[in-house]
Each structure stands twice: as structure tokens, then as C-alpha cells.
mmCIF file of C-alpha atoms in Angstrom:
data_model
loop_
_atom_site.group_PDB
_atom_site.id
_atom_site.type_symbol
_atom_site.label_atom_id
_atom_site.label_comp_id
_atom_site.label_asym_id
_atom_site.label_seq_id
_atom_site.Cartn_x
_atom_site.Cartn_y
_atom_site.Cartn_z
ATOM 1 C CA MET A 116 -6.282 11.760 -21.061
ATOM 2 C CA ALA A 117 -6.678 10.833 -17.383
ATOM 3 C CA THR A 118 -6.590 7.268 -16.093
ATOM 4 C CA GLU A 119 -9.283 4.714 -16.758
ATOM 5 C CA LEU A 120 -10.464 2.552 -13.872
ATOM 6 C CA TYR A 121 -9.099 -0.627 -15.449
ATOM 7 C CA ASP A 122 -5.592 0.815 -15.349
ATOM 8 C CA LEU A 123 -6.162 1.811 -11.739
ATOM 9 C CA THR A 124 -7.360 -1.612 -10.668
ATOM 10 C CA VAL A 125 -6.800 -4.706 -12.808
ATOM 11 C CA VAL A 126 -3.331 -3.633 -13.941
ATOM 12 C CA PRO A 127 -1.753 -2.906 -10.520
ATOM 13 C CA PHE A 128 -3.739 -5.669 -8.804
ATOM 14 C CA THR A 129 -2.348 -8.163 -11.313
ATOM 15 C CA ARG A 130 1.163 -6.988 -10.655
ATOM 16 C CA GLY A 131 0.710 -7.075 -6.875
ATOM 17 C CA LEU A 132 -0.881 -10.528 -6.847
ATOM 18 C CA ARG A 133 1.909 -11.921 -9.011
ATOM 19 C CA ALA A 134 4.415 -10.360 -6.620
ATOM 20 C CA LEU A 135 2.623 -11.973 -3.686
ATOM 21 C CA SER A 136 2.743 -15.357 -5.407
ATOM 22 C CA ALA A 137 6.464 -14.947 -6.050
ATOM 23 C CA LEU A 138 7.023 -14.022 -2.388
ATOM 24 C CA LEU A 139 5.393 -17.285 -1.339
ATOM 25 C CA ASP A 140 7.588 -19.176 -3.816
ATOM 26 C CA LYS A 141 10.657 -17.577 -2.267
ATOM 27 C CA ALA A 142 9.404 -18.513 1.182
ATOM 28 C CA VAL A 143 9.108 -22.157 0.153
ATOM 29 C CA ALA A 144 12.589 -22.098 -1.387
ATOM 30 C CA HIS A 145 14.069 -20.478 1.707
ATOM 31 C CA ALA A 146 12.393 -22.960 4.039
ATOM 32 C CA ALA A 147 13.994 -25.789 2.073
ATOM 33 C CA THR A 148 17.463 -24.316 2.606
ATOM 34 C CA GLN A 149 16.760 -24.015 6.329
ATOM 35 C CA GLY A 150 15.253 -27.455 6.732
ATOM 36 C CA VAL A 151 12.036 -25.978 8.083
ATOM 37 C CA ASP A 152 8.461 -26.713 7.098
ATOM 38 C CA PRO A 153 7.300 -23.750 4.984
ATOM 39 C CA GLU A 154 3.737 -24.222 6.199
ATOM 40 C CA THR A 155 4.851 -22.927 9.596
ATOM 41 C CA TYR A 156 5.113 -19.490 7.984
ATOM 42 C CA LEU A 157 1.341 -19.420 7.578
ATOM 43 C CA ALA A 158 0.898 -18.789 11.296
ATOM 44 C CA LEU A 159 3.286 -15.843 11.383
ATOM 45 C CA ARG A 160 1.735 -12.690 12.753
ATOM 46 C CA VAL A 161 2.871 -9.225 13.802
ATOM 47 C CA ILE A 162 1.152 -9.429 17.180
ATOM 48 C CA ASP A 163 -1.352 -11.791 18.787
ATOM 49 C CA ASP A 164 -4.491 -9.877 17.858
ATOM 50 C CA MET A 165 -3.543 -9.294 14.213
ATOM 51 C CA ASN A 166 -4.342 -11.789 11.473
ATOM 52 C CA PRO A 167 -1.672 -14.349 10.533
ATOM 53 C CA LEU A 168 0.022 -14.640 7.149
ATOM 54 C CA ILE A 169 -2.574 -17.041 5.786
ATOM 55 C CA LYS A 170 -5.354 -14.519 6.387
ATOM 56 C CA GLN A 171 -3.243 -11.643 5.038
ATOM 57 C CA VAL A 172 -2.888 -13.530 1.757
ATOM 58 C CA GLN A 173 -6.593 -14.396 1.653
ATOM 59 C CA THR A 174 -7.500 -10.763 2.253
ATOM 60 C CA ALA A 175 -4.956 -9.587 -0.322
ATOM 61 C CA CYS A 176 -6.942 -11.731 -2.779
ATOM 62 C CA ASP A 177 -10.369 -10.588 -1.606
ATOM 63 C CA SER A 178 -9.522 -6.943 -1.950
ATOM 64 C CA PRO A 179 -9.038 -6.946 -5.759
ATOM 65 C CA LYS A 180 -11.683 -9.606 -6.298
ATOM 66 C CA LEU A 181 -14.372 -7.644 -4.482
ATOM 67 C CA CYS A 182 -13.252 -4.376 -6.031
ATOM 68 C CA ILE A 183 -13.612 -5.727 -9.555
ATOM 69 C CA ALA A 184 -16.920 -7.417 -8.755
ATOM 70 C CA ARG A 185 -18.317 -4.208 -7.243
ATOM 71 C CA LEU A 186 -17.237 -2.049 -10.152
ATOM 72 C CA SER A 187 -18.231 -4.434 -12.924
ATOM 73 C CA GLY A 188 -21.220 -6.231 -11.436
ATOM 74 C CA ILE A 189 -19.721 -9.469 -12.772
ATOM 75 C CA ALA A 190 -19.983 -12.246 -10.212
ATOM 76 C CA ALA A 191 -16.718 -13.225 -8.570
ATOM 77 C CA PRO A 192 -15.690 -16.662 -7.304
ATOM 78 C CA VAL A 193 -16.896 -17.408 -3.803
ATOM 79 C CA ASN A 194 -14.097 -18.336 -1.402
ATOM 80 C CA ASP A 195 -14.623 -19.982 1.957
ATOM 81 C CA ASP A 196 -11.122 -19.225 3.256
ATOM 82 C CA SER A 197 -10.481 -22.923 3.741
ATOM 83 C CA GLU A 198 -6.891 -22.771 2.484
ATOM 84 C CA ALA A 199 -4.485 -24.489 4.847
ATOM 85 C CA THR A 200 -1.295 -24.743 2.790
ATOM 86 C CA ILE A 201 0.911 -22.508 0.703
ATOM 87 C CA ALA A 202 -0.052 -24.517 -2.365
ATOM 88 C CA GLU A 203 -3.704 -23.792 -1.668
ATOM 89 C CA LEU A 204 -2.931 -20.092 -1.242
ATOM 90 C CA GLN A 205 -1.179 -20.158 -4.612
ATOM 91 C CA THR A 206 -4.335 -21.615 -6.125
ATOM 92 C CA ARG A 207 -6.365 -18.870 -4.472
ATOM 93 C CA ILE A 208 -4.057 -16.226 -5.939
ATOM 94 C CA ALA A 209 -4.194 -17.869 -9.371
ATOM 95 C CA ASP A 210 -7.992 -18.034 -9.232
ATOM 96 C CA THR A 211 -8.151 -14.366 -8.271
ATOM 97 C CA LEU A 212 -5.829 -13.450 -11.133
ATOM 98 C CA GLY A 213 -8.013 -15.535 -13.442
ATOM 99 C CA TYR A 214 -11.194 -13.787 -12.328
ATOM 100 C CA ILE A 215 -9.860 -10.254 -12.673
ATOM 101 C CA ALA A 216 -8.367 -11.118 -16.060
ATOM 102 C CA SER A 217 -11.741 -12.447 -17.184
ATOM 103 C CA VAL A 218 -13.542 -9.155 -16.619
ATOM 104 C CA PRO A 219 -13.444 -7.026 -19.748
ATOM 105 C CA ARG A 220 -12.133 -3.484 -19.614
ATOM 106 C CA GLU A 221 -15.508 -2.199 -20.841
ATOM 107 C CA ALA A 222 -17.172 -3.510 -17.677
ATOM 108 C CA ILE A 223 -14.854 -1.455 -15.461
ATOM 109 C CA ASP A 224 -14.004 1.743 -17.309
ATOM 110 C CA GLY A 225 -16.613 4.428 -16.818
ATOM 111 C CA GLN A 226 -17.836 3.174 -13.437
ATOM 112 C CA GLU A 227 -16.421 6.167 -11.543
ATOM 113 C CA ALA A 228 -19.842 7.250 -10.304
ATOM 114 C CA ARG A 229 -21.221 3.777 -9.619
ATOM 115 C CA GLU A 230 -22.550 3.434 -6.089
ATOM 116 C CA VAL A 231 -20.596 0.984 -3.986
ATOM 117 C CA THR A 232 -21.885 -0.040 -0.574
ATOM 118 C CA LEU A 233 -19.711 -2.018 1.812
ATOM 119 C CA THR A 234 -21.400 -3.737 4.720
ATOM 120 C CA PHE A 235 -19.621 -4.461 7.967
ATOM 121 C CA PRO A 236 -20.830 -5.938 11.235
ATOM 122 C CA GLY A 237 -20.929 -2.355 12.561
ATOM 123 C CA GLY A 238 -22.781 -0.742 9.678
ATOM 124 C CA GLU A 239 -22.124 0.219 6.101
ATOM 125 C CA MET A 240 -19.966 2.566 4.061
ATOM 126 C CA LYS A 241 -21.161 4.148 0.840
ATOM 127 C CA PHE A 242 -18.822 5.319 -1.888
ATOM 128 C CA LEU A 243 -18.824 6.265 -5.500
ATOM 129 C CA GLY A 244 -16.646 4.052 -7.677
ATOM 130 C CA GLN A 245 -13.679 6.377 -8.072
ATOM 131 C CA PRO A 246 -13.138 7.312 -4.409
ATOM 132 C CA TYR A 247 -13.849 3.697 -3.474
ATOM 133 C CA VAL A 248 -10.926 2.616 -5.647
ATOM 134 C CA THR A 249 -8.430 5.308 -4.661
ATOM 135 C CA GLY A 250 -9.480 5.729 -1.024
ATOM 136 C CA PHE A 251 -10.367 2.189 -0.039
ATOM 137 C CA ALA A 252 -9.556 -0.682 -2.407
ATOM 138 C CA ILE A 253 -6.012 0.374 -3.305
ATOM 139 C CA PRO A 254 -4.720 1.235 0.198
ATOM 140 C CA ASN A 255 -6.392 -1.895 1.534
ATOM 141 C CA PHE A 256 -4.771 -4.117 -1.107
ATOM 142 C CA TYR A 257 -1.275 -2.767 -0.510
ATOM 143 C CA PHE A 258 -1.756 -3.040 3.247
ATOM 144 C CA HIS A 259 -2.209 -6.797 3.017
ATOM 145 C CA VAL A 260 0.527 -7.381 0.425
ATOM 146 C CA THR A 261 2.952 -5.322 2.524
ATOM 147 C CA THR A 262 1.981 -7.157 5.691
ATOM 148 C CA ALA A 263 2.548 -10.516 4.005
ATOM 149 C CA TYR A 264 5.925 -9.278 2.748
ATOM 150 C CA ILE A 265 6.916 -8.053 6.210
ATOM 151 C CA LEU A 266 5.922 -11.282 7.933
ATOM 152 C CA LEU A 267 8.123 -13.265 5.531
ATOM 153 C CA ARG A 268 10.920 -10.700 5.683
ATOM 154 C CA GLY A 269 10.828 -10.795 9.472
ATOM 155 C CA ALA A 270 11.096 -14.588 9.361
ATOM 156 C CA GLY A 271 14.329 -14.304 7.393
ATOM 157 C CA VAL A 272 13.054 -15.044 3.899
ATOM 158 C CA PRO A 273 15.511 -13.239 1.624
ATOM 159 C CA VAL A 274 13.202 -10.821 -0.144
ATOM 160 C CA GLY A 275 13.635 -7.143 -0.857
ATOM 161 C CA LYS A 276 11.622 -4.168 -1.975
ATOM 162 C CA ARG A 277 11.765 -5.248 -5.614
ATOM 163 C CA ASP A 278 9.993 -8.456 -4.694
ATOM 164 C CA TYR A 279 7.204 -6.402 -3.160
ATOM 165 C CA MET A 280 6.971 -4.117 -6.174
ATOM 166 C CA GLY A 281 6.873 -7.002 -8.635
ATOM 167 C CA GLU A 282 7.315 -6.943 -12.374
ATOM 168 C CA ARG A 283 5.689 -4.367 -14.613
ATOM 169 C CA VAL A 284 2.507 -5.730 -16.162
ATOM 170 C CA MET B 22 -14.814 10.709 -16.932
ATOM 171 C CA ALA B 23 -11.749 8.753 -15.827
ATOM 172 C CA THR B 24 -9.521 9.845 -12.949
ATOM 173 C CA GLU B 25 -7.261 12.871 -13.087
ATOM 174 C CA LEU B 26 -3.731 12.525 -11.727
ATOM 175 C CA TYR B 27 -4.393 14.984 -8.884
ATOM 176 C CA ASP B 28 -7.098 12.669 -7.536
ATOM 177 C CA LEU B 29 -4.727 9.749 -7.878
ATOM 178 C CA THR B 30 -1.885 11.444 -5.995
ATOM 179 C CA VAL B 31 -2.463 14.539 -3.872
ATOM 180 C CA VAL B 32 -5.818 13.354 -2.549
ATOM 181 C CA PRO B 33 -4.815 9.873 -1.296
ATOM 182 C CA PHE B 34 -1.317 11.037 -0.299
ATOM 183 C CA THR B 35 -2.900 13.726 1.886
ATOM 184 C CA ARG B 36 -5.119 11.187 3.530
ATOM 185 C CA GLY B 37 -2.275 8.732 4.078
ATOM 186 C CA LEU B 38 0.115 11.324 5.490
ATOM 187 C CA ARG B 39 -2.536 12.568 7.900
ATOM 188 C CA ALA B 40 -3.131 8.979 8.966
ATOM 189 C CA LEU B 41 0.608 8.536 9.522
ATOM 190 C CA SER B 42 0.715 11.676 11.647
ATOM 191 C CA ALA B 43 -2.220 10.430 13.718
ATOM 192 C CA LEU B 44 -0.487 7.058 14.195
ATOM 193 C CA LEU B 45 2.539 8.844 15.640
ATOM 194 C CA ASP B 46 0.254 10.842 17.958
ATOM 195 C CA LYS B 47 -1.285 7.600 19.175
ATOM 196 C CA ALA B 48 2.190 6.181 19.730
ATOM 197 C CA VAL B 49 3.124 9.147 21.921
ATOM 198 C CA ALA B 50 -0.111 8.826 23.877
ATOM 199 C CA HIS B 51 0.399 5.102 24.360
ATOM 200 C CA ALA B 52 3.992 5.548 25.495
ATOM 201 C CA ALA B 53 2.792 7.963 28.172
ATOM 202 C CA THR B 54 0.387 5.361 29.560
ATOM 203 C CA GLN B 55 3.210 2.814 29.658
ATOM 204 C CA GLY B 56 5.792 5.128 31.177
ATOM 205 C CA VAL B 57 8.146 4.576 28.246
ATOM 206 C CA ASP B 58 10.008 7.119 26.160
ATOM 207 C CA PRO B 59 8.139 7.349 22.833
ATOM 208 C CA GLU B 60 11.365 8.182 21.043
ATOM 209 C CA THR B 61 12.450 4.575 21.557
ATOM 210 C CA TYR B 62 9.834 3.626 18.961
ATOM 211 C CA LEU B 63 11.907 5.350 16.293
ATOM 212 C CA ALA B 64 14.433 2.515 16.333
ATOM 213 C CA LEU B 65 11.820 -0.208 15.858
ATOM 214 C CA ARG B 66 12.469 -2.396 12.845
ATOM 215 C CA VAL B 67 11.100 -5.608 11.380
ATOM 216 C CA ILE B 68 14.527 -7.212 11.072
ATOM 217 C CA ASP B 69 18.116 -5.988 11.407
ATOM 218 C CA ASP B 70 18.697 -5.193 7.738
ATOM 219 C CA MET B 71 15.441 -3.324 7.207
ATOM 220 C CA ASN B 72 15.081 0.393 7.877
ATOM 221 C CA PRO B 73 13.772 1.489 11.294
ATOM 222 C CA LEU B 74 10.564 3.392 11.926
ATOM 223 C CA ILE B 75 12.221 6.788 11.615
ATOM 224 C CA LYS B 76 13.364 5.997 8.076
ATOM 225 C CA GLN B 77 10.009 4.451 7.171
ATOM 226 C CA VAL B 78 8.318 7.741 8.068
ATOM 227 C CA GLN B 79 10.919 9.787 6.178
ATOM 228 C CA THR B 80 10.458 7.605 3.104
ATOM 229 C CA ALA B 81 6.669 7.752 3.435
ATOM 230 C CA CYS B 82 7.112 11.525 3.124
ATOM 231 C CA ASP B 83 9.601 11.387 0.269
ATOM 232 C CA SER B 84 7.405 9.173 -1.850
ATOM 233 C CA PRO B 85 4.555 11.709 -2.312
ATOM 234 C CA LYS B 86 6.903 14.682 -2.304
ATOM 235 C CA LEU B 87 9.025 13.310 -5.121
ATOM 236 C CA CYS B 88 6.002 12.074 -7.030
ATOM 237 C CA ILE B 89 4.391 15.508 -7.043
ATOM 238 C CA ALA B 90 7.690 17.215 -7.892
ATOM 239 C CA ARG B 91 8.303 14.848 -10.794
ATOM 240 C CA LEU B 92 4.822 15.230 -12.216
ATOM 241 C CA SER B 93 4.532 18.982 -11.768
ATOM 242 C CA GLY B 94 8.113 20.138 -12.187
ATOM 243 C CA ILE B 95 7.567 22.383 -9.147
ATOM 244 C CA ALA B 96 10.556 22.264 -6.811
ATOM 245 C CA ALA B 97 9.977 20.382 -3.574
ATOM 246 C CA PRO B 98 11.534 21.077 -0.183
ATOM 247 C CA VAL B 99 14.936 19.483 0.273
ATOM 248 C CA ASN B 100 15.153 17.183 3.300
ATOM 249 C CA ASP B 101 18.387 15.992 4.829
ATOM 250 C CA ASP B 102 16.760 13.248 6.911
ATOM 251 C CA SER B 103 18.136 14.801 10.089
ATOM 252 C CA GLU B 104 14.985 14.172 12.108
ATOM 253 C CA ALA B 105 15.732 12.546 15.437
ATOM 254 C CA THR B 106 12.452 12.881 17.334
ATOM 255 C CA ILE B 107 8.775 12.203 16.774
ATOM 256 C CA ALA B 108 8.121 15.947 16.942
ATOM 257 C CA GLU B 109 10.595 16.470 14.114
ATOM 258 C CA LEU B 110 8.925 13.706 12.088
ATOM 259 C CA GLN B 111 5.597 15.455 12.613
ATOM 260 C CA THR B 112 7.148 18.624 11.220
ATOM 261 C CA ARG B 113 8.434 16.654 8.243
ATOM 262 C CA ILE B 114 4.962 15.250 7.597
ATOM 263 C CA ALA B 115 3.396 18.709 7.962
ATOM 264 C CA ASP B 116 5.945 20.202 5.564
ATOM 265 C CA THR B 117 5.232 17.449 3.043
ATOM 266 C CA LEU B 118 1.494 18.039 3.342
ATOM 267 C CA GLY B 119 2.150 21.755 2.883
ATOM 268 C CA TYR B 120 4.202 21.200 -0.247
ATOM 269 C CA ILE B 121 1.742 18.872 -1.954
ATOM 270 C CA ALA B 122 -1.135 21.193 -1.037
ATOM 271 C CA SER B 123 0.764 24.097 -2.602
ATOM 272 C CA VAL B 124 0.978 22.485 -6.030
ATOM 273 C CA PRO B 125 -2.022 23.440 -8.140
ATOM 274 C CA ARG B 126 -4.144 20.776 -9.756
ATOM 275 C CA GLU B 127 -3.354 22.238 -13.193
ATOM 276 C CA ALA B 128 0.327 21.400 -12.715
ATOM 277 C CA ILE B 129 -0.464 17.716 -12.152
ATOM 278 C CA ASP B 130 -3.489 16.850 -14.253
ATOM 279 C CA GLY B 131 -2.582 15.974 -17.813
ATOM 280 C CA GLN B 132 0.954 14.778 -17.014
ATOM 281 C CA GLU B 133 0.138 11.132 -17.802
ATOM 282 C CA ALA B 134 2.693 10.967 -20.616
ATOM 283 C CA ARG B 135 5.391 13.042 -18.935
ATOM 284 C CA GLU B 136 8.720 11.236 -18.843
ATOM 285 C CA VAL B 137 9.872 10.396 -15.345
ATOM 286 C CA THR B 138 13.372 9.066 -14.777
ATOM 287 C CA LEU B 139 14.399 7.680 -11.414
ATOM 288 C CA THR B 140 18.092 7.278 -10.724
ATOM 289 C CA PHE B 141 19.432 4.695 -8.328
ATOM 290 C CA PRO B 142 22.959 3.699 -7.402
ATOM 291 C CA GLY B 143 22.528 0.726 -9.724
ATOM 292 C CA GLY B 144 21.121 2.568 -12.723
ATOM 293 C CA GLU B 145 17.901 4.269 -13.713
ATOM 294 C CA MET B 146 14.261 3.504 -14.376
ATOM 295 C CA LYS B 147 12.215 5.333 -16.961
ATOM 296 C CA PHE B 148 8.452 5.681 -16.803
ATOM 297 C CA LEU B 149 5.668 7.712 -18.234
ATOM 298 C CA GLY B 150 3.720 9.700 -15.643
ATOM 299 C CA GLN B 151 0.669 7.462 -15.403
ATOM 300 C CA PRO B 152 2.405 4.080 -14.931
ATOM 301 C CA TYR B 153 4.911 5.802 -12.642
ATOM 302 C CA VAL B 154 2.051 6.822 -10.366
ATOM 303 C CA THR B 155 0.079 3.570 -10.410
ATOM 304 C CA GLY B 156 3.013 1.149 -10.653
ATOM 305 C CA PHE B 157 5.620 2.858 -8.515
ATOM 306 C CA ALA B 158 4.661 5.886 -6.417
ATOM 307 C CA ILE B 159 1.410 4.523 -4.991
ATOM 308 C CA PRO B 160 2.611 1.014 -4.000
ATOM 309 C CA ASN B 161 5.785 2.546 -2.607
ATOM 310 C CA PHE B 162 3.884 5.075 -0.502
ATOM 311 C CA TYR B 163 1.552 2.479 1.010
ATOM 312 C CA PHE B 164 4.471 0.147 1.669
ATOM 313 C CA HIS B 165 6.087 2.669 3.994
ATOM 314 C CA VAL B 166 2.863 3.765 5.698
ATOM 315 C CA THR B 167 1.937 0.130 6.303
ATOM 316 C CA THR B 168 5.396 -0.681 7.611
ATOM 317 C CA ALA B 169 5.233 2.252 10.044
ATOM 318 C CA TYR B 170 1.784 1.081 11.145
ATOM 319 C CA ILE B 171 2.996 -2.476 11.676
ATOM 320 C CA LEU B 172 6.046 -1.442 13.662
ATOM 321 C CA LEU B 173 3.844 0.548 16.059
ATOM 322 C CA ARG B 174 1.174 -2.164 16.142
ATOM 323 C CA GLY B 175 3.818 -4.763 16.910
ATOM 324 C CA ALA B 176 5.070 -2.584 19.774
ATOM 325 C CA GLY B 177 1.628 -2.639 21.326
ATOM 326 C CA VAL B 178 0.350 0.784 20.272
ATOM 327 C CA PRO B 179 -3.441 0.380 20.176
ATOM 328 C CA VAL B 180 -4.121 1.154 16.528
ATOM 329 C CA GLY B 181 -6.323 -0.639 14.043
ATOM 330 C CA LYS B 182 -6.989 -0.779 10.336
ATOM 331 C CA ARG B 183 -9.087 2.384 10.453
ATOM 332 C CA ASP B 184 -6.093 4.304 11.753
ATOM 333 C CA TYR B 185 -4.123 3.120 8.741
ATOM 334 C CA MET B 186 -6.893 4.028 6.324
ATOM 335 C CA GLY B 187 -7.348 7.496 7.805
ATOM 336 C CA GLU B 188 -10.149 9.951 7.264
ATOM 337 C CA ARG B 189 -11.649 10.683 3.872
ATOM 338 C CA VAL B 190 -10.144 13.849 2.385
#
């Protein structure tokens, strides 16, 4: 029985990215009721030395994109993080959803023992596919979706836990 | 191959709860350097109508506890959410870690099709074990750990992404 990697990755990532997109839609709608420019939300941050909302959304897209590319070996879109508006972030989310939807289940399932190497300025981390997904990609993804949610919630956008959880895929 | 439910639940929950405990230790240490009472952190919240840190930590414990109880059918400790100090939250985390460590792998693996029913004031949600874990328990757990992290980070506690991710189990 057990759980195949596709169900551990593409399925919840799709749900989370759609939830993130809907959060941004609610932010735009709320801004309109307040007479504020919704783009000002993009600079929201928890504290000065933490990334702002725009970067949280970009990273929330990179996390599933890179995960699926690393597991499948199928090239992912290259993003230069040039988004400057909510509309552009929505395109980024849609493109990410499109990429992960384009990768067939057969390219992901069975990659539990695939070697995954992440490189950072300070060195590298080596994983096998399964612990990479459960111990790195998933917590990282939810970190950035939650942070985006909290930044909007803290700014008064009327969203609740169900908006974070999203709709079942 | 695929991933057994134990590796999807007990393993990452253990890592995340240990990370949460270490975050609280860092908060206490930071408070000492600032000459502030660390217990004041417990009332931190993102916005007035969102739960404070103390409740975020309690819920971050409930999420894995209830998940493992629902999958395994093995009774979990009952918590009355009476914690009022960081030391008591640390005990709650330790008790949760103890409970999930006490449940044998055989009681969790293979429960992918087990019916799980969650009851809320507004009704109930029915799942099978596998989508309950990947679509509910996991995103819920990381939501509360991330929120606790962000509340401490926003209060100036010197923690970074690695503290959130924790140590490999």
C-alpha cells in the first residue's frame, strides 16, 4: 500500500499553491474595500531581516518546482524572480502549477532512493529522494505558504485557516 | 518502495517537535540577554483574533498526537491546555514526543485506507488515512510550528530557517 511520491508531492503542492493564489486574490479584494494599493502588501515582512511577502511567494513556488525537477530529472522553468506585482506572482504560481502538472506520475514514483544534492553558498546537503521530500521539501514549502498567509493575516486581510489549507485536490 | 505512513508521520513530527522545543530554549536564552521575562513571549500573536504563541505550541503538539492516535487507534494522553509557562510547554512537547515514540510502526503502517472522522463545532470531515495525513495533518502541523517560529522571530529571538527545519531524525 504505502504512499507513492507523486501523492506526497504533486498532490499537496498543487493544493497549497492554489491556496496561495486564492490568498493573494483575497488580499486584492480586501485592499479594494480599504482603498489601499494591494501592491503595498508585497513589502510586508515579519521583521527587517526576513524576506518580504513577494519573496515568500517566489520561494513557495521554487520549493515544489525544484522538488519535482530533482525527483523527475525533467527540466523546470527558470525564474529570475523579477516579479514586481501581485498579477506577476499569480503568473508565477500558475506557471509552477503548470510545470508540476506536466510531469508524469511515472517520472516521480519510485524515486525514493534517488540521490538529491542541494548546493548552498556554505556547502551542500545530500539526501535520498524520500527523506528529501519528507524532511526538506515539504516543511520548506509549508513554511513559505504559512509565512505568506501570516503576513496577509497580520495586515488585516480576512483569511482563516481554511484558506491556508485550501481545497482538496 | 513507496513511503510507509510511519515515515510520513512519526519521523517528521519528531523532528519538528524537537525543533519547536529548541526554538523555545533559544527564546528563553534570548530573553535572559535582554533582561525580559521569557513568559511574556507566550502572549505574542500575529493579530488580535489569532491564537497566541502558547496556543500555537499546544496545537503543534495536538496535531501529531491526534494524527498518530487516529491512525493507530492507540489512546493518546489527554491534555487540558492548562500550560502557563514555557517550562510547562516543554513538558507538553516532551510528553507528545514520548507518546508518538511509544506507538509501534506496525500500528501505523498500512493504515492508508483507515477511515478518519474529524468533528468540529460546525460539522465533521471524513478522510481516509493517507489523504488525512498528506492533506490535513502535515500542513496543519507545519502551520503551527511556522507560526510559533515567526512569533519568536518577530520578537527578535535570533533564530533562522535551520532552527525551524531542525535536525535530521
